[in-house]
Amino acid sequence: MKRSKFINLAAMRKLPAARPSFIVKPLVVAVSTAILSACSEPQDDAIVIESVDDCVTKTTLNEQQCVAVYQNAEAEAARTAPKYNSRQDCEEAFGYEGCRASSNGIFTPIMYGYLFGRMMDTNRPSSVYKYNQRGSSYRDSIITADGSVIGKAGQRNYKVSQSAYKPKATVSRTVSRGGFGAKASAKSSWGGSKSSWGG
Amino acid sequence: MLRVPIKERLNWQEQAKEYGFNYHTMYGDKYWDESAYYQFSLEQIENGIEAPTEEIHQMCLEVVDKVVRDEQLMRRFCIPEKHWDFVRQSWLNGEPCLYSRLDFCYDGKGDAKLYENNADTPTSVYESGFWQWLWLKDNVDQGVLNPASDQFNSLQEKLVNRFSDLQYLTPGRELHFACCKDTDEDRGTVQYMEDCAKAAGLDTKFVFVEDIGIDAEQRFTNLNDEVITWMFKLYPWEFMFDEEFGDSLGQQNTRWLEPAWKSIISNKALLPMLWKMFPNHPNLLPSFFEDQLSQANFSAGIVKKPIFSREGANISILRGEEKIANTHGPYGEEGYIYQALHELPRYGDNFTLIGSWLVDDQAAGISIREDSSLVTQDMSRYLPHIIL
């Protein structure tokens, strides 16, 4: 046979819209309920660890181990947390005194803690933040760096899927946009029926 | 190789909507055309197209290896000097590629002749890998076509498998997909590639080319300010080289699909270079740079192609003194190459071109385009095919 043996037609359908989306987008961070994508994705009971002491009390790790995990979580937070140009923009999303200045005039939310559970990678713990946007239904929720909502703050534990522990993308501060695409727009103004930049 | 008329499926337009195929008709003209199909024998497919496709791909890789090591050739290929190292490193580091499409002139009898290599931004991949596959399945299921009908089209299967390999070769990175705004065709193509990557289990995101940002450390970012570490771009390398952010290419640890070394073989300078390295190869047409034209004997006619061009733009064809075709477009400022005329086969009023797909180095299927003119362009119709 010279053709693909099987194609999953259901997966190729674009209608009806695959799933409702609850994405709200305040400023930079797009907070959304963690979508239970695959029913089969393993679930875990996670707790939110707020400090080294908290870790020593609530987990089986010793103090030295707890310090190491906390440091790792802070490093992940520095790399992946949302970045804002002003304290005001940041505090609007994360509350009064919820942010701190990091390098070169960038403001990031202060890490609330990190997710601790069976499926975690202690080298790259998933840092979490307390969302505080006025008027948002996600106010007082615990979110990960990419804006996925874990649950309301103050719970003893949280049901999370394995993807909550996945290392998050590095977040930076964009200094400029639009540096690609100029050639296409120059050439498309040339003529009528340009439908593709491929070939 | 035959052209056979067939009834269109009753509900295909509905089905196109359901599957998100939004560009089957463009500017009021048919692009997807299922009023006929082409029929090949297995021998024509395997010996006429599949084998030469894989062989020519290997020859193209030899060209890359030669050009990246030779500054004079880099200049001939119009790679801007400031990007030589970026292009060279992508090759020397063995950055993996995903796909290409070779365009052939073939009528089922003699040798297929290579027109060009769309190695950087090939389109019509959705129509090929999925839509014509579905057309065959429907027609066989409905008893219209012989159940023994096959198709040279393992494109989707191979793409999904290739994405799995690429994930293994590029661990821990999320793959961003990008194309320009305001083109349904490119958006559809990129969506399809993203679907294939997802089917392979990759984490993916999308960003428009115009929305890409840059941070203080020269890293590219998406609209959520997330750093882009791996990107599939349906946007030509030669455009990116010349644009504002082009100066930052290679300054950050980003992996690209296609990799930058593809800029050498998606370039029409490939054609005279192939002819020089593999003279008289049965699947090549004599091709020359402008300053080598004295060596050429173009008795049948001559085709003039810009070094950079897409979708048949700015091509002229001369037979003797007579200009028999001349397409318009925005390309040509970098110069031209000259290829011996070898006219497309004619089926009724149609000139027919065969696109032969490669996923990495494996031949993966064909697509067929028809036009009423000798030059196949972006509005040429797409027709399905079978093997029987």
XYZ file of C-alpha atoms in Angstrom:
587
model
C 0.000 0.000 0.000
C 1.428 3.374 -1.052
C -0.894 5.531 1.070
C -1.390 6.267 4.773
C -2.964 3.198 6.322
C -5.130 5.068 8.769
C -6.109 8.653 9.430
C -8.118 9.561 12.498
C -10.972 11.450 10.845
C -12.509 12.592 14.106
C -9.269 14.336 14.985
C -9.204 16.095 11.609
C -12.687 17.642 11.997
C -12.707 21.340 12.751
C -16.473 21.661 13.453
C -18.147 21.971 15.845
C -15.696 23.937 17.948
C -13.777 21.286 19.783
C -14.255 22.608 23.289
C -15.558 25.720 25.007
C -12.771 28.052 25.948
C -12.798 30.038 29.156
C -9.788 32.112 28.386
C -9.816 35.602 29.808
C -6.828 37.734 29.105
C -6.021 40.422 31.645
C -2.965 42.304 30.449
C -0.237 39.799 29.951
C -1.112 36.657 31.800
C -3.870 34.596 30.220
C -5.571 32.810 33.072
C -7.618 29.796 32.180
C -9.030 26.770 33.858
C -6.677 23.885 33.388
C -8.365 21.962 30.619
C -8.731 18.286 31.293
C -7.425 17.476 27.862
C -7.099 13.737 27.821
C -9.388 11.764 30.098
C -6.577 9.315 30.548
C -4.056 11.850 31.773
C -2.850 10.753 35.205
C -4.112 12.799 38.152
C -2.228 13.693 41.296
C -3.079 15.138 44.700
C -0.804 18.138 45.054
C -0.253 20.512 47.933
C 0.977 24.066 47.671
C 4.185 24.564 49.630
C 4.689 28.186 50.661
C 8.020 28.089 52.481
C 10.895 25.910 53.651
C 9.177 25.431 57.025
C 5.961 24.508 55.304
C 7.878 21.867 53.345
C 9.510 20.442 56.476
C 6.139 20.226 58.253
C 4.022 18.836 55.429
C 6.401 16.546 53.536
C 8.869 13.781 54.277
C 11.806 15.885 53.027
C 14.413 17.108 55.528
C 15.365 20.747 55.902
C 18.328 20.588 53.557
C 16.216 18.990 50.841
C 13.468 21.535 51.410
C 15.898 24.409 50.953
C 17.113 22.932 47.692
C 13.598 22.458 46.276
C 12.627 25.971 47.298
C 15.661 27.405 45.545
C 14.797 25.435 42.439
C 11.251 26.758 42.555
C 12.523 30.312 42.824
C 14.782 29.796 39.834
C 11.830 28.454 37.849
C 9.765 31.432 38.956
C 12.420 33.869 37.754
C 12.484 32.146 34.392
C 8.784 31.559 33.785
C 6.749 34.162 35.718
C 4.838 36.824 33.775
C 6.904 39.982 33.181
C 5.446 43.492 33.416
C 6.766 46.906 32.469
C 5.370 48.618 35.553
C 4.584 47.768 39.132
C 1.063 49.048 38.625
C 0.307 46.666 35.761
C 1.656 43.768 37.771
C -0.181 44.671 40.959
C -3.432 44.976 39.088
C -3.230 41.256 38.427
C -1.459 40.101 41.580
C -2.532 42.572 44.263
C -1.002 45.327 46.328
C 2.587 44.415 47.226
C 2.131 41.216 45.258
C 4.976 42.081 42.907
C 8.636 42.871 43.034
C 11.138 44.525 40.745
C 13.531 42.146 39.068
C 16.264 43.121 36.607
C 16.132 46.176 34.287
C 12.860 47.630 35.432
C 10.822 44.452 34.963
C 8.170 43.549 37.548
C 7.081 40.019 38.299
C 4.555 38.572 40.758
C 6.031 37.225 43.975
C 6.003 33.449 44.026
C 3.252 32.199 46.314
C 4.714 28.737 46.523
C 5.169 25.640 44.426
C 3.242 22.486 43.688
C 4.345 19.480 45.662
C 3.175 16.024 44.696
C 4.109 12.541 43.669
C 4.605 13.417 40.003
C 6.711 16.526 40.523
C 10.281 17.019 39.349
C 12.091 18.460 42.387
C 14.723 19.941 40.065
C 12.105 21.991 38.263
C 9.161 22.524 40.612
C 6.156 24.306 39.148
C 5.956 27.719 40.832
C 2.495 29.115 41.602
C 1.027 32.592 42.145
C -2.067 34.031 43.747
C -4.192 35.781 41.182
C -5.858 38.954 42.394
C -7.473 40.740 39.467
C -10.464 42.715 40.705
C -13.708 41.540 39.173
C -12.287 38.333 37.775
C -13.948 35.089 38.720
C -10.466 33.665 39.122
C -9.620 36.135 41.905
C -7.949 34.363 44.847
C -7.079 31.416 42.667
C -3.759 29.648 42.634
C -2.323 29.717 39.118
C 0.810 28.355 37.512
C 3.203 30.582 35.535
C 1.368 29.947 32.272
C -1.978 31.040 33.723
C -3.565 27.647 34.365
C -5.867 27.745 37.378
C -5.123 25.083 39.973
C -7.956 26.000 42.369
C -9.005 28.551 44.978
C -6.307 29.490 47.469
C -6.352 27.892 50.913
C -7.293 24.336 49.998
C -5.573 21.467 51.737
C -4.833 19.832 48.446
C -5.520 20.180 44.734
C -6.375 17.631 42.101
C -3.993 18.325 39.256
C -3.158 16.541 36.047
C 0.374 15.608 35.197
C 0.702 18.558 32.829
C 0.530 20.992 35.771
C 4.069 19.882 36.654
C 5.463 20.321 33.157
C 8.297 22.853 32.928
C 6.844 26.133 31.677
C 8.079 28.254 28.799
C 10.621 30.954 29.535
C 8.867 34.305 29.726
C 10.695 37.463 28.780
C 9.932 41.100 28.163
C 9.467 41.821 24.496
C 11.177 45.047 23.500
C 9.996 45.173 19.906
C 7.579 43.433 17.540
C 6.990 43.385 13.820
C 10.568 42.748 12.720
C 9.461 39.933 10.440
C 6.863 40.131 7.687
C 7.862 43.365 5.949
C 8.936 41.631 2.732
C 5.629 39.839 2.447
C 3.643 42.999 2.881
C 5.840 44.864 0.376
C 5.428 42.118 -2.205
C 1.702 41.630 -1.646
C 1.052 45.286 -2.395
C 2.618 44.562 -5.769
C -0.186 42.525 -7.207
C -3.624 41.096 -7.030
C -4.132 37.470 -6.219
C -1.351 36.586 -3.804
C -2.748 33.825 -1.702
C 0.312 32.224 -0.201
C 3.908 32.863 0.804
C 4.691 29.229 0.283
C 5.051 27.597 -3.082
C -0.725 7.959 -16.919
C -4.286 8.871 -17.794
C -6.667 11.709 -17.077
C -10.067 10.235 -16.229
C -13.263 12.269 -15.741
C -15.303 11.358 -12.639
C -18.411 12.659 -10.889
C -17.790 15.002 -8.017
C -18.849 13.694 -4.618
C -22.247 15.160 -3.778
C -21.406 16.510 -0.373
C -17.774 17.458 -0.757
C -18.263 21.164 -0.134
C -20.112 20.397 3.097
C -17.368 18.046 4.058
C -14.732 20.671 3.314
C -16.463 22.973 5.773
C -16.566 20.250 8.394
C -12.840 19.554 8.040
C -11.821 23.193 7.822
C -10.635 23.110 4.175
C -11.375 26.791 3.534
C -9.503 27.549 0.318
C -10.880 24.986 -2.170
C -12.256 27.895 -4.192
C -10.263 31.108 -4.484
C -11.337 34.384 -6.026
C -14.358 32.583 -7.468
C -12.228 29.981 -9.257
C -11.908 26.310 -8.578
C -8.670 25.359 -6.839
C -9.600 21.850 -5.695
C -10.951 20.108 -8.798
C -12.420 16.620 -8.491
C -14.139 16.529 -11.867
C -11.284 14.295 -13.018
C -8.381 12.330 -11.610
C -5.059 11.011 -12.868
C -4.334 7.313 -12.954
C -0.834 5.836 -12.702
C 0.581 2.337 -12.785
C 2.609 1.194 -9.774
C 5.642 0.977 -12.039
C 5.248 4.630 -13.088
C 5.014 5.688 -9.467
C 7.878 3.613 -8.109
C 10.387 3.897 -10.943
C 9.210 7.076 -12.616
C 8.759 9.268 -9.532
C 9.568 7.709 -6.173
C 13.115 6.557 -6.921
C 14.239 9.764 -8.712
C 12.743 11.851 -5.911
C 14.884 10.204 -3.259
C 17.939 10.244 -5.492
C 17.615 13.938 -6.322
C 17.170 14.766 -2.647
C 20.545 13.143 -1.936
C 22.078 15.110 -4.801
C 20.629 18.321 -3.315
C 22.248 17.525 0.032
C 25.584 17.216 -1.775
C 25.000 20.671 -3.218
C 24.385 22.075 0.275
C 27.559 20.489 1.559
C 29.570 22.049 -1.247
C 27.984 25.506 -1.161
C 28.287 26.103 2.600
C 32.035 25.532 2.351
C 32.587 27.928 -0.541
C 32.165 31.682 -0.190
C 32.002 32.253 -3.905
C 29.101 29.858 -4.171
C 27.357 31.376 -1.155
C 27.505 34.640 -3.091
C 26.153 32.990 -6.259
C 23.253 31.646 -4.218
C 22.556 35.212 -3.004
C 22.830 34.277 0.663
C 23.601 37.596 2.409
C 27.135 37.557 3.743
C 26.068 38.406 7.286
C 24.094 35.137 7.369
C 26.729 32.812 5.929
C 27.760 31.563 9.315
C 24.164 31.016 10.442
C 23.383 28.964 7.330
C 26.667 27.087 7.488
C 26.298 26.225 11.174
C 22.782 24.883 10.656
C 24.235 22.410 8.174
C 27.410 21.530 10.060
C 25.398 21.008 13.259
C 23.163 18.584 11.401
C 19.926 20.432 12.085
C 17.158 18.068 11.002
C 14.631 18.953 8.326
C 10.974 18.083 7.935
C 9.711 18.158 4.352
C 10.115 19.330 0.745
C 8.355 19.081 -2.578
C 10.134 18.492 -5.879
C 8.269 19.652 -8.976
C 8.570 17.356 -11.969
C 7.584 17.303 -15.578
C 6.434 13.713 -16.198
C 4.009 12.088 -18.618
C 4.242 8.455 -17.512
C 6.744 7.499 -20.199
C 10.280 8.947 -20.291
C 12.281 10.318 -17.387
C 10.723 12.751 -14.966
C 12.525 16.094 -15.281
C 13.118 18.287 -12.251
C 11.722 21.822 -12.577
C 12.589 23.006 -9.090
C 12.768 22.141 -5.398
C 10.338 23.718 -2.937
C 12.519 22.891 0.009
C 11.744 25.743 2.379
C 8.037 26.596 2.331
C 6.133 23.946 0.350
C 2.348 24.320 0.360
C -0.593 22.150 -0.778
C 0.428 19.648 1.886
C -3.091 19.462 3.385
C -4.711 18.860 0.005
C -2.157 16.127 -0.627
C -1.756 14.366 2.692
C -5.356 14.512 3.809
C -7.917 15.811 1.350
C -7.059 13.647 -1.673
C -6.737 10.649 0.678
C -10.291 11.297 1.836
C -11.453 11.686 -1.776
C -10.130 8.214 -2.602
C -11.608 6.670 0.536
C -15.066 8.157 -0.195
C -15.048 7.055 -3.828
C -13.957 3.546 -2.933
C -16.483 3.329 -0.068
C -19.260 4.422 -2.418
C -18.265 1.896 -5.042
C -17.361 4.556 -7.601
C -13.716 3.553 -7.815
C -12.253 0.065 -7.959
C -11.507 -1.106 -4.396
C -8.014 -2.063 -5.534
C -7.260 1.616 -6.201
C -4.319 2.910 -4.222
C -2.673 6.316 -4.010
C 0.949 7.418 -3.711
C 0.333 9.298 -0.515
C 1.785 8.281 2.836
C 2.400 11.953 3.551
C 0.344 12.348 6.713
C 1.604 9.113 8.245
C 5.201 10.068 7.501
C 4.782 13.627 8.797
C 3.407 12.379 12.116
C 6.262 9.897 12.435
C 8.793 12.547 11.507
C 7.443 14.898 14.174
C 7.994 12.152 16.751
C 11.594 11.825 15.593
C 12.078 15.584 15.688
C 10.760 15.713 19.239
C 13.349 13.135 20.165
C 16.075 15.169 18.445
C 14.844 18.447 19.994
C 13.916 17.503 23.551
C 12.214 19.786 26.040
C 11.113 22.407 23.523
C 7.680 23.535 22.572
C 7.123 23.904 18.827
C 5.699 27.232 17.630
C 3.981 27.391 14.226
C 3.955 30.624 12.227
C 2.648 32.054 8.969
C 1.625 35.474 7.673
C -1.707 37.149 8.378
C -4.441 37.410 5.760
C -3.877 34.178 3.884
C -6.359 31.344 4.366
C -4.177 28.992 2.408
C -1.077 29.473 4.541
C -3.092 29.457 7.780
C -4.717 26.177 6.692
C -1.364 24.648 5.778
C 0.189 25.588 9.096
C -2.865 24.347 11.012
C -2.454 20.999 9.279
C 1.217 20.769 10.203
C 0.308 21.638 13.778
C -2.354 18.900 13.775
C 0.262 16.398 12.593
C 2.674 17.525 15.324
C -0.052 17.194 17.958
C -0.889 13.725 16.685
C 2.759 12.888 17.375
C 2.341 14.152 20.942
C 4.220 17.443 20.632
C 3.380 20.574 22.616
C 2.538 23.290 20.098
C 1.638 26.967 19.913
C 0.839 29.375 17.088
C 1.990 32.923 16.370
C 1.644 35.079 13.252
C 4.967 36.042 11.635
C 4.099 39.737 12.000
C 3.443 39.316 15.741
C 6.805 37.785 16.613
C 8.656 39.911 19.148
C 12.201 40.105 20.389
C 13.580 40.634 23.915
C 16.713 42.391 25.126
C 18.720 39.187 24.730
C 17.735 38.811 21.054
C 15.371 35.944 21.800
C 12.148 35.739 19.802
C 8.851 35.872 21.716
C 5.170 35.133 21.116
C 2.281 37.426 22.033
C 2.336 36.130 25.618
C 6.023 37.082 25.880
C 7.024 33.441 26.028
C 10.420 32.758 24.504
C 10.251 30.809 21.242
C 12.807 28.029 21.277
C 11.660 25.973 18.295
C 9.716 27.214 15.306
C 8.076 25.970 12.123
C 7.732 28.984 9.815
C 5.858 29.011 6.550
C 7.830 32.078 5.555
C 10.813 32.183 3.204
C 14.313 32.333 4.636
C 15.359 34.875 2.021
C 12.689 37.264 3.355
C 13.734 36.743 6.964
C 17.394 37.340 6.129
C 16.605 40.821 4.833
C 14.166 41.935 7.512
C 14.716 43.901 10.706
C 14.879 40.875 13.021
C 17.034 39.037 10.508
C 20.132 40.498 12.116
C 19.300 38.589 15.285
C 19.151 35.195 13.589
C 21.718 32.870 15.069
C 22.131 35.079 18.164
C 19.839 32.851 20.190
C 19.379 29.152 20.694
C 16.331 28.727 18.457
C 15.764 25.644 16.296
C 14.018 26.151 12.966
C 11.868 24.130 10.605
C 12.872 24.150 7.905
C 16.488 24.625 9.043
C 18.435 27.539 7.549
C 20.465 25.305 5.205
C 17.250 24.754 3.218
C 17.724 28.320 1.929
C 20.361 26.865 -0.384
C 18.187 24.275 -2.088
C 14.930 26.237 -2.210
C 16.892 28.644 -4.336
C 16.839 28.411 -8.150
C 20.647 28.618 -8.177
C 20.320 24.967 -7.152
C 19.421 24.065 -10.733
C 22.628 25.138 -12.533
C 24.602 23.779 -9.586
C 22.983 20.342 -9.880
C 23.614 20.332 -13.615
C 27.265 21.182 -13.021
C 27.770 18.490 -10.368
C 25.665 15.808 -12.071
C 25.863 16.623 -15.799
C 23.455 14.765 -18.062
C 21.619 13.142 -15.187
C 18.417 11.733 -16.734
C 16.149 13.603 -14.281
C 17.811 16.997 -14.699
C 17.359 19.691 -17.324
C 20.408 21.633 -18.575
C 20.559 24.792 -16.454
C 22.978 27.696 -16.329
C 23.779 30.906 -14.562
C 23.616 33.996 -16.714
C 27.400 34.199 -17.174
C 27.554 30.570 -18.345
C 25.008 31.006 -21.109
C 27.682 30.622 -23.781
C 27.962 26.938 -22.834
C 24.273 26.407 -23.314
C 22.545 24.921 -26.295
C 18.899 25.684 -25.861
C 17.565 24.524 -29.213
C 14.155 23.565 -27.828
C 13.674 26.805 -25.995
C 14.650 28.454 -22.774
C 13.045 29.218 -19.432
C 14.221 32.197 -17.417
C 13.575 31.932 -13.672
C 14.399 34.379 -10.864
C 16.881 33.108 -8.238
C 14.143 33.650 -5.668
C 10.523 33.265 -6.628
C 7.429 31.500 -5.420
C 4.467 29.913 -7.177
C 5.552 30.436 -10.765
C 5.930 34.213 -10.566
C 8.223 36.156 -12.939
C 8.954 33.229 -15.274
C 9.448 33.760 -18.991
C 9.695 31.134 -21.701
C 11.367 31.728 -25.060
C 11.104 29.429 -28.054
C 13.485 30.778 -30.664
C 12.754 34.490 -30.815
C 9.228 34.053 -29.625
C 8.212 34.663 -26.015
C 5.549 31.994 -25.428
C 4.890 32.680 -21.759
C 5.631 35.440 -19.324
C 4.228 35.583 -15.811
C 4.187 38.643 -13.627
C 5.254 39.039 -10.068
C 7.385 40.850 -7.548
C 10.573 38.768 -7.864
C 13.762 38.957 -9.875
C 15.897 41.629 -8.231
C 18.582 39.061 -7.296
C 19.055 37.854 -10.868
C 17.997 34.859 -12.954
C 18.945 31.358 -13.989
C 18.230 29.693 -17.337
C 16.816 26.210 -17.816
C 16.273 24.267 -21.037
C 12.611 24.226 -22.012
C 10.930 20.895 -21.521
C 7.222 21.462 -21.956
C 4.648 20.058 -19.573
C 2.547 17.209 -20.948
C -0.872 18.212 -22.181
C -4.118 16.447 -21.298
C -6.943 18.074 -23.244
C -6.588 21.788 -22.544
C -4.514 21.250 -19.442
C -0.805 21.335 -18.741
C -0.003 18.995 -15.880
C 2.725 19.270 -13.237
C 3.629 16.656 -10.628
C 4.757 17.662 -7.162
C 6.619 14.894 -5.378
C 6.758 15.053 -1.592
C 9.626 14.175 0.661
C 9.444 13.785 4.406
C 13.045 14.056 5.530
C 14.734 11.856 2.913
C 11.825 9.564 2.044
C 9.492 10.013 -0.909
C 6.005 10.349 0.562
C 3.499 10.944 -2.230
C 2.487 13.211 -5.069
C 0.220 16.128 -5.833
C -1.004 17.120 -9.264
C -1.562 20.640 -10.529
C -3.189 21.653 -13.801
C -3.134 24.950 -15.596
C -4.289 26.226 -18.955
C -0.847 27.823 -19.332
C 2.625 26.275 -19.499
C 3.567 27.855 -16.186
C 1.989 26.404 -13.065
C 1.032 29.192 -10.636
C -0.647 29.680 -7.306
C -4.130 29.493 -8.844
C -3.495 26.303 -10.835
C -6.060 23.629 -10.027
C -5.304 20.696 -7.728
C -6.478 17.242 -8.917
C -6.419 13.911 -7.086
C -4.833 10.718 -8.402
C -4.967 6.943 -8.014
C -2.688 3.997 -8.653
C -4.338 1.074 -10.422
